[in-house]
mmCIF file of C-alpha atoms in Angstrom:
data_model
loop_
_atom_site.group_PDB
_atom_site.id
_atom_site.type_symbol
_atom_site.label_atom_id
_atom_site.label_comp_id
_atom_site.label_asym_id
_atom_site.label_seq_id
_atom_site.Cartn_x
_atom_site.Cartn_y
_atom_site.Cartn_z
ATOM 1 C CA GLN A 1 16.324 -4.897 8.748
ATOM 2 C CA VAL A 2 13.641 -4.260 5.711
ATOM 3 C CA GLN A 3 14.145 -1.818 3.281
ATOM 4 C CA LEU A 4 10.997 -0.710 1.486
ATOM 5 C CA VAL A 5 10.887 1.054 -1.766
ATOM 6 C CA GLU A 6 7.618 2.121 -3.429
ATOM 7 C CA SER A 7 7.237 3.493 -7.099
ATOM 8 C CA GLY A 8 4.419 3.876 -9.348
ATOM 9 C CA GLY A 9 2.878 7.218 -8.191
ATOM 10 C CA GLY A 10 2.004 10.066 -10.102
ATOM 11 C CA LEU A 11 -0.643 12.408 -11.792
ATOM 12 C CA VAL A 12 -3.875 10.716 -13.076
ATOM 13 C CA GLN A 13 -7.009 12.180 -13.904
ATOM 14 C CA ALA A 14 -10.622 11.091 -12.100
ATOM 15 C CA GLY A 15 -11.526 7.630 -13.026
ATOM 16 C CA GLY A 16 -7.994 6.886 -14.289
ATOM 17 C CA PHE A 17 -5.833 3.991 -12.673
ATOM 18 C CA LEU A 18 -2.089 3.538 -11.391
ATOM 19 C CA ARG A 19 -0.707 0.861 -9.763
ATOM 20 C CA LEU A 20 2.121 0.814 -7.309
ATOM 21 C CA SER A 21 4.754 -1.420 -6.473
ATOM 22 C CA CYS A 22 6.892 -1.885 -3.126
ATOM 23 C CA ALA A 23 10.192 -3.544 -3.441
ATOM 24 C CA ALA A 24 11.562 -5.200 -0.285
ATOM 25 C CA SER A 25 15.320 -6.132 0.705
ATOM 26 C CA GLY A 26 16.613 -7.208 3.458
ATOM 27 C CA ARG A 27 14.853 -9.633 5.971
ATOM 28 C CA THR A 28 12.770 -12.797 4.840
ATOM 29 C CA PHE A 29 9.829 -10.874 3.101
ATOM 30 C CA ILE A 30 7.457 -13.854 2.257
ATOM 31 C CA ARG A 31 6.879 -13.724 6.213
ATOM 32 C CA LEU A 32 5.979 -10.959 7.079
ATOM 33 C CA GLY A 33 2.345 -9.244 6.395
ATOM 34 C CA MET A 34 2.279 -6.122 3.738
ATOM 35 C CA GLY A 35 0.073 -3.092 4.004
ATOM 36 C CA TRP A 36 -0.255 0.519 2.384
ATOM 37 C CA PHE A 37 -1.270 3.755 4.039
ATOM 38 C CA ARG A 38 -1.798 6.926 2.403
ATOM 39 C CA GLN A 39 -1.360 10.490 4.312
ATOM 40 C CA ALA A 40 -2.997 13.415 2.731
ATOM 41 C CA PRO A 41 -1.942 17.112 3.540
ATOM 42 C CA GLY A 42 -2.740 17.965 7.221
ATOM 43 C CA LYS A 43 -4.346 14.813 8.005
ATOM 44 C CA GLU A 44 -3.326 11.695 9.754
ATOM 45 C CA ARG A 45 -1.766 8.777 7.995
ATOM 46 C CA GLU A 46 -5.034 6.130 7.445
ATOM 47 C CA PHE A 47 -5.027 2.151 6.249
ATOM 48 C CA VAL A 48 -5.612 1.243 2.859
ATOM 49 C CA ALA A 49 -5.122 -1.925 2.494
ATOM 50 C CA ALA A 50 -3.761 -5.246 4.208
ATOM 51 C CA ILE A 51 -2.292 -8.296 2.987
ATOM 52 C CA SER A 52 -1.226 -11.936 4.887
ATOM 53 C CA TRP A 53 2.486 -13.486 4.366
ATOM 54 C CA SER A 54 0.455 -16.219 1.903
ATOM 55 C CA GLY A 55 -2.146 -13.835 0.234
ATOM 56 C CA GLY A 56 -4.748 -15.956 1.457
ATOM 57 C CA ILE A 57 -6.266 -12.805 3.685
ATOM 58 C CA THR A 58 -6.955 -8.753 2.661
ATOM 59 C CA ASN A 59 -8.412 -6.274 4.088
ATOM 60 C CA TYR A 60 -9.286 -2.760 2.815
ATOM 61 C CA ALA A 61 -11.046 0.321 4.290
ATOM 62 C CA ASP A 62 -14.368 0.985 3.173
ATOM 63 C CA SER A 63 -13.017 4.260 1.553
ATOM 64 C CA VAL A 64 -11.288 1.632 -1.360
ATOM 65 C CA LYS A 65 -13.114 -1.178 -1.377
ATOM 66 C CA GLY A 66 -14.329 -2.158 -5.277
ATOM 67 C CA ARG A 67 -11.745 0.123 -6.420
ATOM 68 C CA PHE A 68 -8.310 -0.996 -5.025
ATOM 69 C CA THR A 69 -6.573 -4.607 -5.342
ATOM 70 C CA ILE A 70 -3.503 -5.053 -3.061
ATOM 71 C CA SER A 71 -1.489 -8.482 -4.032
ATOM 72 C CA ARG A 72 1.480 -9.698 -3.356
ATOM 73 C CA ASP A 73 4.459 -11.636 -4.895
ATOM 74 C CA ASN A 74 6.911 -13.388 -3.199
ATOM 75 C CA ALA A 75 9.276 -14.849 -5.306
ATOM 76 C CA LYS A 76 9.864 -11.200 -6.908
ATOM 77 C CA ASN A 77 9.708 -9.607 -2.554
ATOM 78 C CA THR A 78 6.888 -7.341 -4.011
ATOM 79 C CA ALA A 79 4.106 -5.655 -3.104
ATOM 80 C CA TYR A 80 1.495 -4.119 -5.445
ATOM 81 C CA LEU A 81 -1.575 -1.825 -4.948
ATOM 82 C CA GLN A 82 -4.176 -1.526 -7.864
ATOM 83 C CA MET A 83 -5.609 1.668 -8.020
ATOM 84 C CA ASN A 84 -9.044 1.587 -10.535
ATOM 85 C CA SER A 85 -11.444 4.237 -10.540
ATOM 86 C CA LEU A 86 -9.763 6.931 -8.763
ATOM 87 C CA LYS A 87 -11.200 10.068 -7.178
ATOM 88 C CA PRO A 88 -9.630 13.466 -6.107
ATOM 89 C CA GLU A 89 -10.176 12.481 -2.382
ATOM 90 C CA ASP A 90 -7.389 9.564 -2.766
ATOM 91 C CA THR A 91 -4.880 12.023 -3.462
ATOM 92 C CA ALA A 92 -2.303 11.883 -0.503
ATOM 93 C CA VAL A 93 1.148 10.333 -0.775
ATOM 94 C CA TYR A 94 1.059 6.246 -0.349
ATOM 95 C CA TYR A 95 3.544 4.142 1.781
ATOM 96 C CA CYS A 96 4.004 1.123 2.161
ATOM 97 C CA ALA A 97 4.811 -1.013 5.589
ATOM 98 C CA ALA A 98 5.751 -4.456 6.485
ATOM 99 C CA GLY A 99 5.314 -6.010 9.806
ATOM 100 C CA ILE A 100 4.295 -9.480 11.485
ATOM 101 C CA ALA A 101 1.027 -9.515 10.755
ATOM 102 C CA ALA A 102 -1.376 -7.606 8.602
ATOM 103 C CA THR A 103 -3.069 -5.114 10.341
ATOM 104 C CA ALA A 104 -5.146 -1.713 9.769
ATOM 105 C CA THR A 105 -3.383 0.053 12.206
ATOM 106 C CA THR A 106 0.200 1.907 12.121
ATOM 107 C CA GLY A 107 1.309 0.545 15.204
ATOM 108 C CA GLY A 108 1.273 -3.068 13.544
ATOM 109 C CA TYR A 109 4.589 -2.523 11.124
ATOM 110 C CA ASN A 110 7.680 -2.157 11.934
ATOM 111 C CA TYR A 111 9.162 -1.136 8.748
ATOM 112 C CA TRP A 112 7.978 1.825 6.543
ATOM 113 C CA GLY A 113 8.937 2.816 3.031
ATOM 114 C CA GLN A 114 9.590 6.331 1.750
ATOM 115 C CA GLY A 115 5.975 7.111 -0.008
ATOM 116 C CA THR A 116 5.278 8.333 -2.964
ATOM 117 C CA GLN A 117 2.751 10.950 -4.275
ATOM 118 C CA VAL A 118 -0.342 9.899 -5.809
ATOM 119 C CA THR A 119 -2.253 12.973 -7.228
ATOM 120 C CA VAL A 120 -5.764 12.770 -8.259
ATOM 121 C CA SER A 121 -6.872 16.034 -10.540
ATOM 122 C CA SER A 122 -10.499 16.452 -11.371
#
């Protein structure tokens, strides 16, 4: 089992930035791919970014490419999502997830955090 706890969400003005963290415990973190997803009210959960266990491969949704950066520190069992140039449409609950591979689909992940709210005001 892997337990994931997100933090770092909050309220920010458009153009601002936030850094989300996802702390993992339990099973060996280092061999797991990590992903970030988000879900806005009334919408389906959507892919944001993913990173391989080594950190050598990253993938981003087109809507966040160039603004968000995913990273990980395996020594700290933590993954991060740096979010810059935030837009009101980025408002959502952000979830981190862990799985065998860093895919862009929710089905590729076995473990999920409880989510952290990000609200971007215009």
